[in-house]
Coordinates of C-alpha atoms in Angstrom, one line a residue:
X1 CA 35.4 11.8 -17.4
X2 CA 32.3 10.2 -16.3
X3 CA 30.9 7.5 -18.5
X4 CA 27.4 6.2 -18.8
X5 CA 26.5 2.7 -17.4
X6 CA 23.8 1.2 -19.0
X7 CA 21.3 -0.3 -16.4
X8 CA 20.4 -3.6 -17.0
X9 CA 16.7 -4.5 -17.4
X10 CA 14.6 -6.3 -14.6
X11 CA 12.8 -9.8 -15.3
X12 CA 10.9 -11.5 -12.4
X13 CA 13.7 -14.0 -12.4
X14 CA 15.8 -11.6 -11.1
X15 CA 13.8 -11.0 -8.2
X16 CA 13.7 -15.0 -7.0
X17 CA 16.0 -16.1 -4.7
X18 CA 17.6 -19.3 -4.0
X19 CA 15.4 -19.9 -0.8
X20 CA 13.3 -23.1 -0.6
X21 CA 9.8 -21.7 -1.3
X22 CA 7.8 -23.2 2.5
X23 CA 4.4 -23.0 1.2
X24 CA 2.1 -25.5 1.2
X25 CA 1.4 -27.3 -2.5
X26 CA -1.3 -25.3 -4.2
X27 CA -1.2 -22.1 -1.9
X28 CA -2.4 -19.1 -3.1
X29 CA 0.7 -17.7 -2.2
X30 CA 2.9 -18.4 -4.8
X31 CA 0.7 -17.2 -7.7
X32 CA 1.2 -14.0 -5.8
X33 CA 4.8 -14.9 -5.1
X34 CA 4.7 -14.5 -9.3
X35 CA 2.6 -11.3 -9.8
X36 CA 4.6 -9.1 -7.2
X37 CA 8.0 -10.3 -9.4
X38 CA 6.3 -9.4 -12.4
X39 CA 5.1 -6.1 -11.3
X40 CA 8.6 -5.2 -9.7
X41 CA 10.3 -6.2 -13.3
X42 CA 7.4 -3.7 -15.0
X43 CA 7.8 -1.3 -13.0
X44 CA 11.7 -1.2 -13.2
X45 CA 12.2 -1.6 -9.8
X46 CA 15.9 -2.3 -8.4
X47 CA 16.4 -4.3 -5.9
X48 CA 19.2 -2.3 -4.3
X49 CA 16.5 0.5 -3.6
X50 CA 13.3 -2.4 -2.9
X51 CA 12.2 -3.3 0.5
X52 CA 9.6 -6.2 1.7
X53 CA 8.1 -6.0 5.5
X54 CA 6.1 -8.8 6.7
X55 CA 4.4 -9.5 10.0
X56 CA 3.5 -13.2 11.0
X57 CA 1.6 -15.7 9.2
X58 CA 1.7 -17.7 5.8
X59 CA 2.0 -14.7 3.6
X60 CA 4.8 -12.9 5.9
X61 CA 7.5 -15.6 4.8
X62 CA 7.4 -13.9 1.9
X63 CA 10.7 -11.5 2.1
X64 CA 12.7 -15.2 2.1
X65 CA 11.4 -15.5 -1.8
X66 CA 12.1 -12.1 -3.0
X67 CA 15.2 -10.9 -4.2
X68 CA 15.5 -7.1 -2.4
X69 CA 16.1 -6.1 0.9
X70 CA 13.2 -7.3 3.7
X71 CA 12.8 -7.7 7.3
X72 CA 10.0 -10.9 8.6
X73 CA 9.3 -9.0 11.7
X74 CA 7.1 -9.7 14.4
X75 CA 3.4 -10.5 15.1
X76 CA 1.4 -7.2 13.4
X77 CA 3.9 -4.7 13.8
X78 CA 5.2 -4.6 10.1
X79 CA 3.5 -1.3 10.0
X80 CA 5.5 0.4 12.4
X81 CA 9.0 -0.7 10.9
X82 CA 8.1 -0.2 7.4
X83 CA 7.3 3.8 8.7
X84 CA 10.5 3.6 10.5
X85 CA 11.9 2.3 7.2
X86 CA 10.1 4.8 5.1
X87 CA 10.8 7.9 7.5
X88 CA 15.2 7.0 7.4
X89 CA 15.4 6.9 3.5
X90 CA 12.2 8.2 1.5
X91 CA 14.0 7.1 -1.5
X92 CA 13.5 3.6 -0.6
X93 CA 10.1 1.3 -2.3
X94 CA 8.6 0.1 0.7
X95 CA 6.3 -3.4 0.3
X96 CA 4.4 -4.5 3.3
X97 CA 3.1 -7.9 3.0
X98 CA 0.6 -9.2 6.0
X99 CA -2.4 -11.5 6.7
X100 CA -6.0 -11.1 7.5
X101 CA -5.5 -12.0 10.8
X102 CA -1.7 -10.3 10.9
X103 CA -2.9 -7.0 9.6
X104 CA -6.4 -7.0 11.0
X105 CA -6.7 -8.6 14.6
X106 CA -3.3 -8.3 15.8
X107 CA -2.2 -5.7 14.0
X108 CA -5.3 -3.7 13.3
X109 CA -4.3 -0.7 15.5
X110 CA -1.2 -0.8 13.3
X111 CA -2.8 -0.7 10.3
X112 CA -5.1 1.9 10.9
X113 CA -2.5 4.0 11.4
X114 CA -0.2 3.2 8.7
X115 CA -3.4 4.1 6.9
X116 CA -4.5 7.5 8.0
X117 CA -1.1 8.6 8.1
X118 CA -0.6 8.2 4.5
X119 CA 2.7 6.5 4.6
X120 CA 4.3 6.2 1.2
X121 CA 4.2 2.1 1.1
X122 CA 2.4 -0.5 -0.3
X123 CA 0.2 -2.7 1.9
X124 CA 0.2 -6.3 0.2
X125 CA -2.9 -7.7 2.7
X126 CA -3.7 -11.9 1.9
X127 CA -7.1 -12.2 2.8
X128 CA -8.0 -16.0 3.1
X129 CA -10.2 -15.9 5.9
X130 CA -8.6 -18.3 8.0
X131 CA -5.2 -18.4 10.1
X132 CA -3.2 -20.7 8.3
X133 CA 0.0 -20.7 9.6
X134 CA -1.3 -21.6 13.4
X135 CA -3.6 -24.6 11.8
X136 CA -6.8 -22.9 10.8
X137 CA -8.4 -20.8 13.7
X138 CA -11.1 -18.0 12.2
X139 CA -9.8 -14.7 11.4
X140 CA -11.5 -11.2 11.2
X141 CA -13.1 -12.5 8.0
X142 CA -14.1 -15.7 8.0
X143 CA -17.5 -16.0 7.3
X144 CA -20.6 -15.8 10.3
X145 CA -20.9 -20.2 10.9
X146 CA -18.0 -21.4 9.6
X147 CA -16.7 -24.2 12.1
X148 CA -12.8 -24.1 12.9
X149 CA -10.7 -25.2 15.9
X150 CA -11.4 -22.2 17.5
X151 CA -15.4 -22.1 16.4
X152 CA -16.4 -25.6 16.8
X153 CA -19.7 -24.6 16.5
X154 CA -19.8 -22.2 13.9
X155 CA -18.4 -18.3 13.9
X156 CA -20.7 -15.9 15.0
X157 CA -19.0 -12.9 14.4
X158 CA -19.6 -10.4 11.5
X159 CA -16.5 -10.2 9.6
X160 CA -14.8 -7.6 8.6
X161 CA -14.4 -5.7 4.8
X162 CA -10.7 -4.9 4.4
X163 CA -11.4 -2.7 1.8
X164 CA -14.0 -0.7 4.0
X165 CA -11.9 -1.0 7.1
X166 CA -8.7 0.6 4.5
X167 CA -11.4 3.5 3.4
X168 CA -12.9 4.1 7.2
X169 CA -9.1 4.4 7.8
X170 CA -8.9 7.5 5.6
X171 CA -6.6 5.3 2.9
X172 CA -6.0 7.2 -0.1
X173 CA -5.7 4.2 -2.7
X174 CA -7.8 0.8 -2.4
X175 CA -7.4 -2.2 -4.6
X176 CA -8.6 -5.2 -4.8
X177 CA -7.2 -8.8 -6.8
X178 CA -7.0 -12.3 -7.0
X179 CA -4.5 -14.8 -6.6
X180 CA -5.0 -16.4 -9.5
X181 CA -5.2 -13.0 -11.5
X182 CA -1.9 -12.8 -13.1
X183 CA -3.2 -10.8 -16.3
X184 CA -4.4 -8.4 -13.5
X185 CA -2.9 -8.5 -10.5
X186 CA 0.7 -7.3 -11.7
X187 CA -1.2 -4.3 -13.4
X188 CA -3.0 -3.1 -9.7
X189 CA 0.2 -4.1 -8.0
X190 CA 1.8 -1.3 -10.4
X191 CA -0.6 1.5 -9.8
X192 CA -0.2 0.4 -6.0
X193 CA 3.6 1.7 -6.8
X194 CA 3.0 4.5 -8.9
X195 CA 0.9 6.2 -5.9
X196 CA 2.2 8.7 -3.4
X197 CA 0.9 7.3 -0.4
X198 CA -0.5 4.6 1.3
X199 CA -1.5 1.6 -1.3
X200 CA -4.0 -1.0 0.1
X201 CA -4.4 -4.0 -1.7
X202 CA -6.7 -6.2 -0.7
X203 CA -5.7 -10.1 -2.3
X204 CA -7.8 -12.6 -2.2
X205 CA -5.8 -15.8 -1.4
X206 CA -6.8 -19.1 -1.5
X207 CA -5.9 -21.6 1.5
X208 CA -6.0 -24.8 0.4
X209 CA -5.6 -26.9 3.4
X210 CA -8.1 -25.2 5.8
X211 CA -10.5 -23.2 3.5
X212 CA -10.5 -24.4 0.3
X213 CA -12.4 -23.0 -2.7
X214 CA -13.8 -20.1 0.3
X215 CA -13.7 -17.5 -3.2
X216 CA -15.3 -20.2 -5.4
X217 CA -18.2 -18.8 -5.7
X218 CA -16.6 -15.8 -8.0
X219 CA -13.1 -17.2 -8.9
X220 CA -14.0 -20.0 -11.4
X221 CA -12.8 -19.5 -14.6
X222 CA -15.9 -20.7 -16.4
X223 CA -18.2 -18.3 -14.7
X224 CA -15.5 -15.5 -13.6
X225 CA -17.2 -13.0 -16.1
X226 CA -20.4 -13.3 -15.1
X227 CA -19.0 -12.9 -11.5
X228 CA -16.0 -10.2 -11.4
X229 CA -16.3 -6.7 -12.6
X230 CA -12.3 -5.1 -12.9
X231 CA -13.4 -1.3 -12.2
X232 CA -11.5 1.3 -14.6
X233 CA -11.1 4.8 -13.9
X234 CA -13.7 6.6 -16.9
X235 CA -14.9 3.5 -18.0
X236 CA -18.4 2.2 -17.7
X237 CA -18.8 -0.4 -15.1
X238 CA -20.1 -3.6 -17.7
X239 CA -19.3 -6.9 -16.7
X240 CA -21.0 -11.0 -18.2
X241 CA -20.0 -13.2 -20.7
X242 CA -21.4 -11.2 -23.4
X243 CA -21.0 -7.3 -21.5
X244 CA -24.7 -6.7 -21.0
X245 CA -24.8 -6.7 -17.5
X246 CA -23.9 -3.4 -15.3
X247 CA -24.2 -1.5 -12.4
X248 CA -26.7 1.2 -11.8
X249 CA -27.4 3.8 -9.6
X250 CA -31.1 3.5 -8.3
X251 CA -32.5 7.1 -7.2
X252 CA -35.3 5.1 -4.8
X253 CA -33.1 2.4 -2.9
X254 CA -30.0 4.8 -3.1
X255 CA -28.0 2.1 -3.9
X256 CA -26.3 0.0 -6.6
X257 CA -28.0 -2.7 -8.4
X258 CA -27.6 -5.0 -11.4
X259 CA -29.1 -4.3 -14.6
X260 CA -29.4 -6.0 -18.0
X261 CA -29.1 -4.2 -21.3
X262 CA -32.3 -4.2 -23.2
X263 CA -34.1 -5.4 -20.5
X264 CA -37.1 -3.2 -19.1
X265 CA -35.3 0.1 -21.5
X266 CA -31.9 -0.4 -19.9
X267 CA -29.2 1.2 -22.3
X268 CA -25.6 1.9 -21.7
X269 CA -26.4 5.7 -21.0
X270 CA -28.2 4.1 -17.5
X271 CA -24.4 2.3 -16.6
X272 CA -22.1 3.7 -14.1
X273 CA -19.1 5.3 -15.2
X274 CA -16.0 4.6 -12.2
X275 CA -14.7 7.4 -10.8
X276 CA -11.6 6.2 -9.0
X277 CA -11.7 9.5 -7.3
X278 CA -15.4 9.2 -5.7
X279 CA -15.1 7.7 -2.6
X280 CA -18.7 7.4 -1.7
X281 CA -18.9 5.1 -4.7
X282 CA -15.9 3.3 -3.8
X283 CA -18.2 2.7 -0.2
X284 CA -20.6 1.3 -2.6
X285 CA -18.6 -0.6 -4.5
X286 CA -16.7 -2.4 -1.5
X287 CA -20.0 -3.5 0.0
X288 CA -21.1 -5.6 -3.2
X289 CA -20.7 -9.3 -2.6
X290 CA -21.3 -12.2 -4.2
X291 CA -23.5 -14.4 -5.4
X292 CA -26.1 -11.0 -5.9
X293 CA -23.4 -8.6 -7.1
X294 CA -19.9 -9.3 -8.9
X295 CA -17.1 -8.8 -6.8
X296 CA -15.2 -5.5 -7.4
X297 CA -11.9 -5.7 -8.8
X298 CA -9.0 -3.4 -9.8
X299 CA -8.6 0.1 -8.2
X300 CA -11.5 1.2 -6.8
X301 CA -10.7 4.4 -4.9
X302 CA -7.1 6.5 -6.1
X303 CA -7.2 10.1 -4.7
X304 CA -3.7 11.3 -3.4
X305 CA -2.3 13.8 -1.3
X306 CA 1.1 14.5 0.5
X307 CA 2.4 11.3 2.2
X308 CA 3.5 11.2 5.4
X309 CA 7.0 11.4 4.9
X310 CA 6.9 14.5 2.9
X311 CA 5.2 16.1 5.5
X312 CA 7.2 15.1 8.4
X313 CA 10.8 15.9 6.5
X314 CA 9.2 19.2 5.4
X315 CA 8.4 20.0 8.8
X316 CA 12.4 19.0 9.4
X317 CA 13.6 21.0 7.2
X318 CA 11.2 24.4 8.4
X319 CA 12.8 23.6 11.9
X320 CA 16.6 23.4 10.8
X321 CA 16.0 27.2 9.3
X322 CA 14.6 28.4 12.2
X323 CA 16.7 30.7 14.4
X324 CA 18.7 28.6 16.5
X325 CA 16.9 27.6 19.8
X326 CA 18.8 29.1 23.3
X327 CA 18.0 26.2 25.5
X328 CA 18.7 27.9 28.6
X329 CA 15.8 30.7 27.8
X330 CA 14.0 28.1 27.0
X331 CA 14.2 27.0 30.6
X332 CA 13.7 30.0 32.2
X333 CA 10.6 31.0 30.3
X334 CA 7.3 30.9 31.3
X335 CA 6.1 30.5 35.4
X336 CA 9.0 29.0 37.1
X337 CA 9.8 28.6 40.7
X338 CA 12.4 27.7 43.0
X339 CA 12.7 25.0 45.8
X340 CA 13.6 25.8 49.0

């Protein structure tokens, strides 16, 4: 007679290791460390069916510091084995954890790929503008002048948007938090799980050695209202200290702008209403930076379709019904010829 097991229930503790946590004191990293154990305990994730890929870099150490299975492989490939991964045993919850530089220089081919595939994973991407774990070179999106080892005189390349590179990809869910965000960042980390797909999340990560305080100018808690706007599917997109500030569509400019209610006849029935399934306005809404616009947070784009996966083992399973192939019609089909 079978009898019924009960499952224990998850808390982040039981998804830290005994590892010695190697991050520099301060790193972003380990608030993150924190929100991904949180969401995994919300989410009721096991971590006999869990799964963490990482590249190279700061943020690809973290398999060590998560209790689940995980593989620290090389230099921007993580892509590739977490399909590989994905492909073998659907069933398993696949993480990917990279870097700006790991996921977007070295690995950018990679990514793009993962991305318009629609692998069922979750792409975990650390965006601190800066290669930190090779002693603070630029990345793909440092900022145009900032001086580094590598640009002693100032960058003077445009950087690059994750989140717009994720939607030029074809990426069916974009997301965007904050180290620091732990009231938030769990909660996006959990709709990154819940979708069938690709997840892109977009975290920004504070380096404290070699680009400090880089996010300041929207992550300070005395003026984060005024300066973040979390986007919610059906909800009107107000943000400030006292919710009277919003975004509007303007019909002459065709583009977003920043209005205040009461000011000039602004009312509520002028705000934006998200629609996590638009992605034009998820364009729009990726573009806005700081200090003229808040920055976007939360899932901004969320319109799935089959993954990868379930296309491919579909496809398997059409070809195992099929009539058995005769391979040696098959080689004597079409023009042949023979040698003489």
């Amino acid at each position: 007679m079978n009898q019924q097991v009960d499952v224990k229930k998850m808390s982040p503790k039981d998804f830290e290791t005994d590892q010695e946590v190697r991050w520099c004191p301060g790193c972003g990293d380990y608030a993150i460390l924190k929100g991904v154990q949180m969401a995994l305990a919300q989410t009721g994730s096991r971590p006999e069916n869990t799964v963490f890929v990482s590249g190279i870099g700061c943020s690809s150490r973290f398999p060590y510091y998560v209790s689940t299975y995980g593989f620290h492989t090389i230099h921007g490939r993580a892509p590739g084995f977490a399909t590989g991964i994905k492909l073998t045993n659907p069933d398993l919850d696949v993480w990917l954890v990279t870097g700006d530089g790991d996921g977007l220089s070295i690995g950018g081919n990679h990514m793009l790929h993962v991305l318009r595939r629609n692998v069922n994973i979750q792409i975990m991407l650390f965006n601190n503008e800066i290669y930190g774990l090779t002693k603070g070179q630029y990345s793909p999106t440092s900022k145009p002048g900032l001086k580094t080892p590598s640009t002693p005189l100032g960058s003077v390349d445009s950087p690059l948007s994750p989140c717009m590179f994720a939607l030029g990809a074809g990426a069916r869910f974009v997301a965007r938090g904050i180290d620091t965000g732990l009231k938030e960042l769990p909660v996006t980390l959990a709709r990154a799980k819940d979708h069938v797909g690709a997840s892109f999340v977009e975290i920004y990560q504070n380096c404290i050695v070699y680009n400090d305080n880089v996010f300041g100018a929207f992550t300070e808690k005395k003026t984060a209202k005024d300066t973040q706007l979390y986007v919610k599917h059906g909800e009107k997109m107000l943000f400030g200290k006292d919710v009277a500030k919003g975004l509007r569509f303007n019909t002459e400019t065709f583009a977003l702008e920043v209005v205040t209610l009461g000011e000039n006849g602004i009312t509520e029935d002028d705000i934006l209403v998200h629609d996590e399934t638009n992605r034009h306005m998820a364009s729009m809404l990726c573009e806005l930076e700081a200090p003229n616009f808040p920055v976007i947070l939360g899932v901004i784009y969320c319109n799935p379709k089959e993954s990868y996966e379930q296309s491919v083992h579909y496809q398997l399973d059409q070809a195992r019904q099929a009539k058995k192939a005769d391979f040696n019609a098959l080689l004597r089909a079409g023009r042949t010829w023979v040698v003489e």
